[in-house]
CSV table of C-alpha atoms and ligand atoms in Angstrom, one decimal:
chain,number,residue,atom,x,y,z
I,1,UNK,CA,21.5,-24.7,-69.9
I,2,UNK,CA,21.3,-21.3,-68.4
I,3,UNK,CA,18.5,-19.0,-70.0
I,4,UNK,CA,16.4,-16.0,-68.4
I,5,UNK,CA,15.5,-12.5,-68.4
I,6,UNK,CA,15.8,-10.8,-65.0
I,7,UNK,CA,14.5,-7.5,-64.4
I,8,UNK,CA,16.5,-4.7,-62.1
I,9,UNK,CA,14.3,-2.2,-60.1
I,10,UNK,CA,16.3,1.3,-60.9
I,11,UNK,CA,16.7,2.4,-57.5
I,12,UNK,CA,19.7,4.2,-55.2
I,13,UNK,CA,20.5,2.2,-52.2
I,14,UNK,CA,22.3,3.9,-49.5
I,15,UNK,CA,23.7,1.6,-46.1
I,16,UNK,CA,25.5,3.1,-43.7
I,17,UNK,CA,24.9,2.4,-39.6
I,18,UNK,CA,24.5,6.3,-37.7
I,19,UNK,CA,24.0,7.6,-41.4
I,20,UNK,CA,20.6,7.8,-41.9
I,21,UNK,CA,20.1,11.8,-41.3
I,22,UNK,CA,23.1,12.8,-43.6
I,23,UNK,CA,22.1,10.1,-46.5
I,24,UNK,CA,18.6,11.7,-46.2
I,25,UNK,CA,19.0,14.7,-47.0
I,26,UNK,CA,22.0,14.5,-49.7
I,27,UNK,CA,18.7,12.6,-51.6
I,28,UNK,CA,16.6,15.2,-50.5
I,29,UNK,CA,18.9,17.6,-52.1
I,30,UNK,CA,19.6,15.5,-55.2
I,31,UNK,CA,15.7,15.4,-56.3
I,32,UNK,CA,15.8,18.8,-55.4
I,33,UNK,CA,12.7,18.5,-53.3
I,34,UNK,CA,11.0,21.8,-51.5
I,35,UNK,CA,8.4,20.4,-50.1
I,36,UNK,CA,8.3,17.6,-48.2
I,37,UNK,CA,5.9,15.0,-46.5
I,38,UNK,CA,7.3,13.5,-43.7
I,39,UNK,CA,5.2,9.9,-43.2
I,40,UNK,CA,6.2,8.0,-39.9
I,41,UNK,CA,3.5,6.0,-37.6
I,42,UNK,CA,3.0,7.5,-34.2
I,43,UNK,CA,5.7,5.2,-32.5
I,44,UNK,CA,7.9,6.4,-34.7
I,45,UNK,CA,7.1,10.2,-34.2
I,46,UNK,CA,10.5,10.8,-32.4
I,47,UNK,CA,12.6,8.6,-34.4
I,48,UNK,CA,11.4,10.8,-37.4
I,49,UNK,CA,12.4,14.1,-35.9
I,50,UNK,CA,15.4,13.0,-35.5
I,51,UNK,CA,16.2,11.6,-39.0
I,52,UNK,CA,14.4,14.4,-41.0
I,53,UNK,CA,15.5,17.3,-39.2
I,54,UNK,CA,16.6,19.7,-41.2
I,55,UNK,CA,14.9,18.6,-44.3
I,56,UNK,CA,12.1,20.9,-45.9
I,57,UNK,CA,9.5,19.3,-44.2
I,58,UNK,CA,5.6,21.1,-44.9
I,59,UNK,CA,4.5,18.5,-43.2
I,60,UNK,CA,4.5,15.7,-40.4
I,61,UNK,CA,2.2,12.4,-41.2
I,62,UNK,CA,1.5,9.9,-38.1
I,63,UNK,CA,-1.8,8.6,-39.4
I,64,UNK,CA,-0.6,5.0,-40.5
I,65,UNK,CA,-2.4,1.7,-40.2
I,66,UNK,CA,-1.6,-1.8,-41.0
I,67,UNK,CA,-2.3,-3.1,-44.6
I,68,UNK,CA,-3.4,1.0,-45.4
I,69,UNK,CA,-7.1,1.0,-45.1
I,70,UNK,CA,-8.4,2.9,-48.2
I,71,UNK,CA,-9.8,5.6,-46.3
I,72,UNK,CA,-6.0,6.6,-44.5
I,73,UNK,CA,-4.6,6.1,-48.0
I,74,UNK,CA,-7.3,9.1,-49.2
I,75,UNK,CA,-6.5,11.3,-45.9
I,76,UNK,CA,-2.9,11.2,-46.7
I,77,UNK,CA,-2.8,11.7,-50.5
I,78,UNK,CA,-5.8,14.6,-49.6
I,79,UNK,CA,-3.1,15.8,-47.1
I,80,UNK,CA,-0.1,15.8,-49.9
I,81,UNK,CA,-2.3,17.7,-52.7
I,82,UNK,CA,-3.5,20.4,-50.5
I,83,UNK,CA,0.3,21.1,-49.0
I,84,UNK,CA,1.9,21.3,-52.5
I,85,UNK,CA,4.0,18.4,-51.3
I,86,UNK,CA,7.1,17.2,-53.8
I,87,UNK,CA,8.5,14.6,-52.1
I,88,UNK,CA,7.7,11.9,-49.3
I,89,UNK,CA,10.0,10.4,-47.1
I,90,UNK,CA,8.8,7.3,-45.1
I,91,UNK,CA,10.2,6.1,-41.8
I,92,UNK,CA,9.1,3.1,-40.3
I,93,UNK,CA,8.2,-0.5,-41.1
I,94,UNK,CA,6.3,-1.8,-43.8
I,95,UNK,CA,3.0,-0.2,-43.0
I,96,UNK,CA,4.5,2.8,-43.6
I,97,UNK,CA,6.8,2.5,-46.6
I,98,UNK,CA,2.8,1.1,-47.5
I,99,UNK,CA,1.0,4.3,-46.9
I,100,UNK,CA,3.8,6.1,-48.6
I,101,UNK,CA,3.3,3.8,-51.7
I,102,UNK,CA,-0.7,4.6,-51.9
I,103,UNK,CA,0.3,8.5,-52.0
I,104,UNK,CA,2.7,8.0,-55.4
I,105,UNK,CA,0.5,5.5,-56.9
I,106,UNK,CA,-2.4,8.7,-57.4
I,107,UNK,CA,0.5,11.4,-57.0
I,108,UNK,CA,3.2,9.9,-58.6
I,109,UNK,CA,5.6,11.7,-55.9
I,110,UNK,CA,9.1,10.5,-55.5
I,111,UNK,CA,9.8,8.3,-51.9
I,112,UNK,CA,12.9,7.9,-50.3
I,113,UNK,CA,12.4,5.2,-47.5
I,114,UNK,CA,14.4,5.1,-44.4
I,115,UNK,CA,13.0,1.4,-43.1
I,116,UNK,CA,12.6,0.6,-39.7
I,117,UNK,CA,12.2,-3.3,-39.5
I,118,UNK,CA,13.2,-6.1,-42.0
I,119,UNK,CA,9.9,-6.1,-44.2
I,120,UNK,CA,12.0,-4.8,-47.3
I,121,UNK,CA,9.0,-3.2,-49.1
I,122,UNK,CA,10.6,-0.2,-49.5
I,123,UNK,CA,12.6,-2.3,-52.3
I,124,UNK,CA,9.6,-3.4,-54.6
I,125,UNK,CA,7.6,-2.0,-56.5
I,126,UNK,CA,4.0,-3.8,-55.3
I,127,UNK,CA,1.9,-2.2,-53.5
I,128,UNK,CA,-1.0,-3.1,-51.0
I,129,UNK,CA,-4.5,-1.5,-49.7
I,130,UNK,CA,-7.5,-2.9,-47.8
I,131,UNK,CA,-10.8,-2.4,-47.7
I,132,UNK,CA,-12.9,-3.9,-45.3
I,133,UNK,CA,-11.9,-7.0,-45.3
I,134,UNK,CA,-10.5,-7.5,-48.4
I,135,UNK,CA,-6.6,-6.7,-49.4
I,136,UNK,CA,-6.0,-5.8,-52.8
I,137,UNK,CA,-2.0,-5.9,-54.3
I,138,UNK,CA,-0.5,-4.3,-57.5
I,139,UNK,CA,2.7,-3.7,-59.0
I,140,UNK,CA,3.0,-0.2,-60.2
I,141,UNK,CA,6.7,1.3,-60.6
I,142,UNK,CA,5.3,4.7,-59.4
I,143,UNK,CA,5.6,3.2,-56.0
I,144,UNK,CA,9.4,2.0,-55.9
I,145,UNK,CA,11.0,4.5,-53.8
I,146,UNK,CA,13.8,6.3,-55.6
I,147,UNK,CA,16.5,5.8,-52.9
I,148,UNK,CA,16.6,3.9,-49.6
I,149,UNK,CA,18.2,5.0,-46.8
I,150,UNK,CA,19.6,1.9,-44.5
I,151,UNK,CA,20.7,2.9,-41.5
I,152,UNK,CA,20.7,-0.5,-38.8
I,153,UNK,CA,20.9,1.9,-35.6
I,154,UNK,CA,17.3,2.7,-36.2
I,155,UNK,CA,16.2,-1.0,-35.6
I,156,UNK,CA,17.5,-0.5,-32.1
I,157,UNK,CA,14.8,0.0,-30.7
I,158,UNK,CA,12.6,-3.1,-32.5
I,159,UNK,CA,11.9,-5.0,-30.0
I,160,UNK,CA,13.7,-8.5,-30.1
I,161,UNK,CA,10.2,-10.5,-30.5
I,162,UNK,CA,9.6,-8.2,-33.7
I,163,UNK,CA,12.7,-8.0,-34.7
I,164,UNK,CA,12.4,-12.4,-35.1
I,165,UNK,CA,9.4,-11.9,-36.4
I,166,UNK,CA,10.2,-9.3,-39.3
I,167,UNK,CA,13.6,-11.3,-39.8
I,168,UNK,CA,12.1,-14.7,-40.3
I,169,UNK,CA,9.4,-12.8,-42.8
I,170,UNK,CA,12.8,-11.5,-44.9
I,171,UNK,CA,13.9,-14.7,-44.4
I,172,UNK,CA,10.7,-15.9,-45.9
I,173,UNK,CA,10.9,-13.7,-49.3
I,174,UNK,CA,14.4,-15.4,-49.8
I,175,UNK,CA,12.7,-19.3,-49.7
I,176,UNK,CA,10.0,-18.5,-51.4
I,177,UNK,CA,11.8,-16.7,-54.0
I,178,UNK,CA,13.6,-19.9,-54.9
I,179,UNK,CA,10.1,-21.3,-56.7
I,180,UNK,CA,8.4,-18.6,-57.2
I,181,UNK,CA,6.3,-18.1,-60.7
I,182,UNK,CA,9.3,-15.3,-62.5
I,183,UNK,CA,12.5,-17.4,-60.0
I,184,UNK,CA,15.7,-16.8,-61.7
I,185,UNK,CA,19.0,-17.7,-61.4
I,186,UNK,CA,20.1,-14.1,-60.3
I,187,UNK,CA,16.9,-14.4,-57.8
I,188,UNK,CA,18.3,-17.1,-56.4
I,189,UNK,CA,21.8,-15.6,-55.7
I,190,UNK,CA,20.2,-12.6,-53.9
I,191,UNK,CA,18.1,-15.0,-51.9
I,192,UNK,CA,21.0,-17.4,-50.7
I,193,UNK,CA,22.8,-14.6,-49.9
I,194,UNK,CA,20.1,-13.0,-48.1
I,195,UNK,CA,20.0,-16.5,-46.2
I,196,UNK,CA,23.2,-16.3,-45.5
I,197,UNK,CA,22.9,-12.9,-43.7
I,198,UNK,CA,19.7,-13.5,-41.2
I,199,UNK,CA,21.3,-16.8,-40.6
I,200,UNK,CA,24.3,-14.7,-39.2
I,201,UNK,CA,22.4,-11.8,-37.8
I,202,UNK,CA,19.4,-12.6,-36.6
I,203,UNK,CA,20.8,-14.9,-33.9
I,204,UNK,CA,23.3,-12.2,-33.0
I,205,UNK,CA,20.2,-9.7,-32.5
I,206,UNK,CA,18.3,-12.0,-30.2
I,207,UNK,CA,22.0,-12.4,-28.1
I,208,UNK,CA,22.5,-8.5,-28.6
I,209,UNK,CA,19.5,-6.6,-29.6
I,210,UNK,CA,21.2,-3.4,-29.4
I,211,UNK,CA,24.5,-4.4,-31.1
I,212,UNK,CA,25.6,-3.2,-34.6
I,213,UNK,CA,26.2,-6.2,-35.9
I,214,UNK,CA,23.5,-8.5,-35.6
I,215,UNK,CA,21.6,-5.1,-37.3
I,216,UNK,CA,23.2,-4.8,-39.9
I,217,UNK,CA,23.8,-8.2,-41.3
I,218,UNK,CA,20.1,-8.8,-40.6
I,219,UNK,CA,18.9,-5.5,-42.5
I,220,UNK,CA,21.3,-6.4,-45.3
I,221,UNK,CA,20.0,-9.9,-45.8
I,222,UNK,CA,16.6,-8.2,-45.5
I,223,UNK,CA,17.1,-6.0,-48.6
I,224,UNK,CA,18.7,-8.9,-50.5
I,225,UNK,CA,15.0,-10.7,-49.8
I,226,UNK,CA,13.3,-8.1,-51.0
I,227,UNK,CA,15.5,-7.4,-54.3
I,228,UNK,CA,14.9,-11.5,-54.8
I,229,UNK,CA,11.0,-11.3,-53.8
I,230,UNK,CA,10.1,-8.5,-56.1
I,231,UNK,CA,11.9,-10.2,-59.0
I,232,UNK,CA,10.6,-13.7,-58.4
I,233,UNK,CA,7.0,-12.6,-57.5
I,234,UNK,CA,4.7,-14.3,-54.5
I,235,UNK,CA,5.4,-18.1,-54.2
I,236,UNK,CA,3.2,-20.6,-52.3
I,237,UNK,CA,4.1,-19.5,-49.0
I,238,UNK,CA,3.1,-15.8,-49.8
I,239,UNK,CA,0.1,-17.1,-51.2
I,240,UNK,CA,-1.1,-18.9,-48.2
I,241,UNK,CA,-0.1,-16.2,-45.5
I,242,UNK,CA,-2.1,-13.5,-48.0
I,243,UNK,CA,-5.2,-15.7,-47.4
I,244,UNK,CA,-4.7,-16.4,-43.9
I,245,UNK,CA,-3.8,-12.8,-43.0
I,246,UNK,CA,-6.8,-11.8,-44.9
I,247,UNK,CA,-9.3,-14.0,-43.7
I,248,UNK,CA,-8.1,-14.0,-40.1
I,249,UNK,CA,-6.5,-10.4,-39.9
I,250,UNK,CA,-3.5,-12.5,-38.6
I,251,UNK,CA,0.1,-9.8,-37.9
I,252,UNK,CA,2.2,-10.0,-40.8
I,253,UNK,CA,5.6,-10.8,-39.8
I,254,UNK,CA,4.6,-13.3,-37.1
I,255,UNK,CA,2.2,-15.5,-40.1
I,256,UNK,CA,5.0,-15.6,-41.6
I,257,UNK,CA,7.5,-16.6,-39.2
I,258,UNK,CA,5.2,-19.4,-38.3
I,259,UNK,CA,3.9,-21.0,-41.7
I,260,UNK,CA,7.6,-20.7,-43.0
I,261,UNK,CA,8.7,-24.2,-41.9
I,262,UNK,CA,6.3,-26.1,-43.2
I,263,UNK,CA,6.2,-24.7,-46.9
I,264,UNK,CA,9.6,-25.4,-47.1
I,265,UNK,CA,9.2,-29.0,-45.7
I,266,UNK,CA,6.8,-29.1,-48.0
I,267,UNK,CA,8.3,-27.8,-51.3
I,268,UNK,CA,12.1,-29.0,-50.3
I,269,UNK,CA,11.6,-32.5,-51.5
I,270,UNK,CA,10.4,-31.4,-55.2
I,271,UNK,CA,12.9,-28.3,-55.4
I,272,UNK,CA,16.3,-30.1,-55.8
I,273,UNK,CA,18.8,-27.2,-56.5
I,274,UNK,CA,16.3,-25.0,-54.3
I,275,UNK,CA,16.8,-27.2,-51.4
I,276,UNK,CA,20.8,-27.4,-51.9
I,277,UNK,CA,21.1,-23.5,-52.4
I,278,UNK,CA,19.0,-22.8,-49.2
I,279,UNK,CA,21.0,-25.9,-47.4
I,280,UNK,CA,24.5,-24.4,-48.8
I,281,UNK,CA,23.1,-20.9,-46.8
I,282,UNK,CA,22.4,-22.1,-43.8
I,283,UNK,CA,25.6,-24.3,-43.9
I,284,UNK,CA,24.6,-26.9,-42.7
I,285,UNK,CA,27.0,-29.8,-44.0
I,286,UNK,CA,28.0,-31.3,-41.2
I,287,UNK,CA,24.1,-31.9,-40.6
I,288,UNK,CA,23.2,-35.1,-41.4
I,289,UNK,CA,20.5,-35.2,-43.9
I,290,UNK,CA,17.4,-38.0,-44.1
I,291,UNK,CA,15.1,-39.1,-46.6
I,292,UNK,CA,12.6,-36.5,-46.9
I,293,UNK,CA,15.7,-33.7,-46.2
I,294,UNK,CA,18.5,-34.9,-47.8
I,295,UNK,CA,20.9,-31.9,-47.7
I,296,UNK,CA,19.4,-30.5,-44.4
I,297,UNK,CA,17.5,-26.9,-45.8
I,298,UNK,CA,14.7,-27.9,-43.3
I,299,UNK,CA,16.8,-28.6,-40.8
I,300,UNK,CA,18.9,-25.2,-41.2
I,301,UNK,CA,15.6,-23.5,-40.9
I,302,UNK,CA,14.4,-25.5,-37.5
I,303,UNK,CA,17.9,-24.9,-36.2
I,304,UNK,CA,17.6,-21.1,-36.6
I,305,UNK,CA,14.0,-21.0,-35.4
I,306,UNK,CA,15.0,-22.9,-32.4
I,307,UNK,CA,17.9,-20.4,-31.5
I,308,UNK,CA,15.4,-16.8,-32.2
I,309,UNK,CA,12.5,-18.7,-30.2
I,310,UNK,CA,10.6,-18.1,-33.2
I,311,UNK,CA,6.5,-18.4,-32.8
I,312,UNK,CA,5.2,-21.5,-33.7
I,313,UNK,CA,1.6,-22.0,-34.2
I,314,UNK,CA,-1.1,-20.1,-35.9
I,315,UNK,CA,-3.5,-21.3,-33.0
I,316,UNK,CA,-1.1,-18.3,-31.1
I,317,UNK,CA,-1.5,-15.8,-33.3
I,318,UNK,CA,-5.5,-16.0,-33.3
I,319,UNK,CA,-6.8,-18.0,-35.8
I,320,UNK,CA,-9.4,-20.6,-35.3
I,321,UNK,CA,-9.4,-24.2,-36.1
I,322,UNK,CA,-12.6,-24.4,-38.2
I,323,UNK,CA,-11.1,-21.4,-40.5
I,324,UNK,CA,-9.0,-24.3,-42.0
I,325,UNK,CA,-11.0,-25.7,-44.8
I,326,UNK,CA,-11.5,-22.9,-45.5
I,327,UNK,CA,-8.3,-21.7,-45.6
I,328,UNK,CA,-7.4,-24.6,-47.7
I,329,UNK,CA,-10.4,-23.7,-50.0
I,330,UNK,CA,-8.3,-20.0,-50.7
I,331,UNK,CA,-5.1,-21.2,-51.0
I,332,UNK,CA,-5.8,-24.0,-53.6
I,333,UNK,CA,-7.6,-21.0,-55.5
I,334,UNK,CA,-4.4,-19.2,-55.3
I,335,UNK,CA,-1.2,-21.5,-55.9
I,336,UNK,CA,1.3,-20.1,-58.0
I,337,UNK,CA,2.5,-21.5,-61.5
I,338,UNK,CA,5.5,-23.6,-61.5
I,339,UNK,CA,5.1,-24.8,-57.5
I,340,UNK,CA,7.9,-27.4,-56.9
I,341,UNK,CA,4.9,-30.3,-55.3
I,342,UNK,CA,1.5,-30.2,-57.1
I,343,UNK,CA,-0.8,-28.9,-54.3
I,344,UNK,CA,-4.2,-30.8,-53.5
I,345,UNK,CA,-6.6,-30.0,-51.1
I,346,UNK,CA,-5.2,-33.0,-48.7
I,347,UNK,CA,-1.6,-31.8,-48.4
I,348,UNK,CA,-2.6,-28.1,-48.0
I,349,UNK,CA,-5.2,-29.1,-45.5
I,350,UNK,CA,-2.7,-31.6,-43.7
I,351,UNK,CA,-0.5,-28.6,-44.3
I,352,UNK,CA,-2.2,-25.8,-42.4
I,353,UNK,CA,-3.3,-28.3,-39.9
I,354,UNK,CA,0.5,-28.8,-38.4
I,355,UNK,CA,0.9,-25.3,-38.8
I,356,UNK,CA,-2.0,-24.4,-36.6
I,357,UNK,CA,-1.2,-26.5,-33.9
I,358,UNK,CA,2.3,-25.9,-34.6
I,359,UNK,CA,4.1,-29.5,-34.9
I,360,UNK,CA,7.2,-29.7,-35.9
I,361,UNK,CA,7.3,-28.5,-40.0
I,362,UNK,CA,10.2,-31.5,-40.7
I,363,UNK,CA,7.6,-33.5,-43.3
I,364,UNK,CA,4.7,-32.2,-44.3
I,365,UNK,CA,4.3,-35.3,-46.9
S,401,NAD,P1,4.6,-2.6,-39.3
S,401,NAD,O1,5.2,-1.6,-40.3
S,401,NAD,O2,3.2,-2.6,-39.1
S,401,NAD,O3,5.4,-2.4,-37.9
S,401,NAD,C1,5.1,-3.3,-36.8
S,401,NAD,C2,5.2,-2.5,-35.5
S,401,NAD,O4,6.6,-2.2,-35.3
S,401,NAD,C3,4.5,-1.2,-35.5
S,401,NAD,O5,3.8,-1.1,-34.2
S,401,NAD,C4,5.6,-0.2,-35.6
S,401,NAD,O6,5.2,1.0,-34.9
S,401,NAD,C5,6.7,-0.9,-34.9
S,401,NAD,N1,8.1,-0.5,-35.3
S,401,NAD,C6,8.6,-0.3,-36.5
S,401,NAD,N2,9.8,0.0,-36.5
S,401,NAD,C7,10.2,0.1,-35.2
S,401,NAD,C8,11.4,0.4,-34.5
S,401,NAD,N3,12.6,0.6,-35.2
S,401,NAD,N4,11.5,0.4,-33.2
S,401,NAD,C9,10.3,0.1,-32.5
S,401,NAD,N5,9.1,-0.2,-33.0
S,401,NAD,C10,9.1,-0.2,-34.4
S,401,NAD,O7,5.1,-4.1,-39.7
S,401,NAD,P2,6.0,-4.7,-40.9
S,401,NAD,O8,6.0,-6.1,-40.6
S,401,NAD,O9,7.2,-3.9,-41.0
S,401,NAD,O10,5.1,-4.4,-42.2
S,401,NAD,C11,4.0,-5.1,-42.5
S,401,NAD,C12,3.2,-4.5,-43.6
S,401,NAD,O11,4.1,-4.3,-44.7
S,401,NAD,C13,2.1,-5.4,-44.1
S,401,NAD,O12,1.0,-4.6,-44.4
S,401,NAD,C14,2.6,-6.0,-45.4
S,401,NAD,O13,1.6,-6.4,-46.3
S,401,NAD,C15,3.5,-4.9,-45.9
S,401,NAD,N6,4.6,-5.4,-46.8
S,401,NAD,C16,4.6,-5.0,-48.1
S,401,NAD,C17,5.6,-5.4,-48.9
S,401,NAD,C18,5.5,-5.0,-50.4
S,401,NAD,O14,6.4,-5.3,-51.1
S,401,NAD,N7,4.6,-4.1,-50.8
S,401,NAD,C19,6.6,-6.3,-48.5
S,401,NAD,C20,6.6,-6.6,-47.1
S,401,NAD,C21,5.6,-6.2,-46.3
């Protein structure tokens, strides 16, 4: 039997490599914006002159910090009242699009997002601030930018070690959206698809990092996570990287990247058409399959990970070995409804321990 309800975001999506500065400013035109904000980290500065030029621009934003600290999320929105802004245009990665986000949610400006990595916030409507410490997330639609503007010769430049990092976190929305709490059948199409395209493009990135191609099947299969992951809502692998990037300040992507693997290895066994769908988008038939990976989904994943030399422990990225109890302690506060395997404080321990030290994520059980 096939019942849901699926929600879609209303939202213009523009894709078109070299286009970027013309699709910009036809949306520009279309909300008939005079005065715009133009929000685009300081590495970004040039890339942002060079994609807005010509637009109404008031003014020129480079204050942007990861996970938007409250107090840059005030500066800017303090900024946008006292220019009479009427638009905001973000360019950059997901801090960005983020600091953009805070701005509308008091302002309840319009955004058009031109993204610079494969993060895909720029096609959900949640929204993300910190505080110390402590990150807080809500879904407001205010935030979901009215149009995006895709244009894969802007990820040129990403360097190829981000570029597998912020490809394996798109990659990441697409598994997780296969179990998450709202999953739905059209969820799952977008996220198997959105397999399907990393699995093509983020290998041909890492051959060529400033080819078209690899780009732009990457930054499409990026979107296609991020349509899936803001329908589906956080599974348990977004769950445990929120509480380890929280608690550890660990980077994004790269958490990610790394914990990936082993929530799959994890789940897979439970998740039967799960497991087959992400299996089907990695194509991996010819793989033969064994008990606790029958149709080769974890496998898929390992094979990919080997070819982008993804990271592989959290040890790397900083976090220490005694913050894993703890850890555990979060996550079991957090799992999601619905998770595929019933999750104790053993197998999320056991879990976080191979991830730390970065052992193979094959079987978690
Ligand atoms: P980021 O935006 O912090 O960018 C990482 C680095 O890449 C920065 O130093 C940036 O200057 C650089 N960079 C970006 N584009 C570049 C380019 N084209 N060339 C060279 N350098 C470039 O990292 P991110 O992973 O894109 O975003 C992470 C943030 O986004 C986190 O705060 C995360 O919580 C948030 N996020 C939110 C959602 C959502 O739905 N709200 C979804 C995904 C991520």
């Amino acid at each position: 039997m096939i019942e849901f309800e699926h929600v879609s975001l209303p939202q213009r999506v523009l894709f078109a490599t070299g286009g970027a500065r013309g699709n910009l400013a036809g949306q520009i035109e279309t909300l008939g914006a005079r005065r715009v904000m133009v929000i685009a980290g300081e590495g970004e500065r040039d890339l942002a002159r060079t994609v807005a030029d010509g637009l109404p621009v008031v003014r020129w934003h480079h204050e942007v910090v990861m996970h938007v600290p409250v107090e840059v999320a005030e500066r800017a929105r303090e900024i946008a009242a006292a220019d009479g802004v009427d638009a905001l245009v973000c360019i950059g990665g997901g801090s960005t699009t983020g600091l953009a986000k805070a701005v509308a949610l008091t302002s309840g400006l319009p955004i058009v997002a031109v993204p610079t990595t494969y993060a895909g916030s720029e096609a959900t409507n949640v929204w993300g601030m910190t505080e110390g410490a402590r990150k807080t997330t809500g879904v407001d639609d205010k935030v979901l930018p009215r149009a995006i503007v895709y244009d894969a010769s802007l990820m040129l430049t990403l360097p190829v070690e981000l570029s597998v990092a912020s490809g394996l976190n798109a990659l990441a929305h697409c598994v997780d959206s296969m179990w998450a709490p709202r999953a739905d059948p059209i969820d799952r199409a977008l996220a198997a698809e959105g397999i399907r395209a990393l699995r093509i493009g983020l290998p041909l990135v890492v051959k060529e990092p400033t080819g078209a191609e690899g780009r732009e099947h990457a930054l499409y299969g990026a979107y296609l996570s991020a349509r899936a992951f803001a329908s589906a809502g956080s599974g348990l692998h977004h769950k445990i990287c929120h509480v380890l990037g929280g608690m550890f300040n660990l980077p994004h992507a790269q958490t990610h990247a790394v914990v990936l693997p082993y929530v799959l290895a994890f789940n897979a066994p439970y998740a039967d058409d799960a497991r087959r769908l992400i299996a089907a988008a990695f194509d991996v038939s010819a793989e033969p399959g064994s008990a606790s990976d029958p149709d080769g989904a974890v496998t898929g994943l390992n094979n990919l990970r080997a070819q982008l030399n993804a990271p592989r422990s959290l040890r790397d990225l900083g976090m220490p070995e005694d913050g894993i109890a703890a850890a555990a302690e979060a996550v079991l506060a957090a799992v999601p409804p619905r998770n595929p395997r019933p999750v104790t404080r053993e197998n999320i321990t056991e879990l976080l321990h191979a991830a730390w030290s970065g052992t193979e994520g094959t079987d978690a059980r």
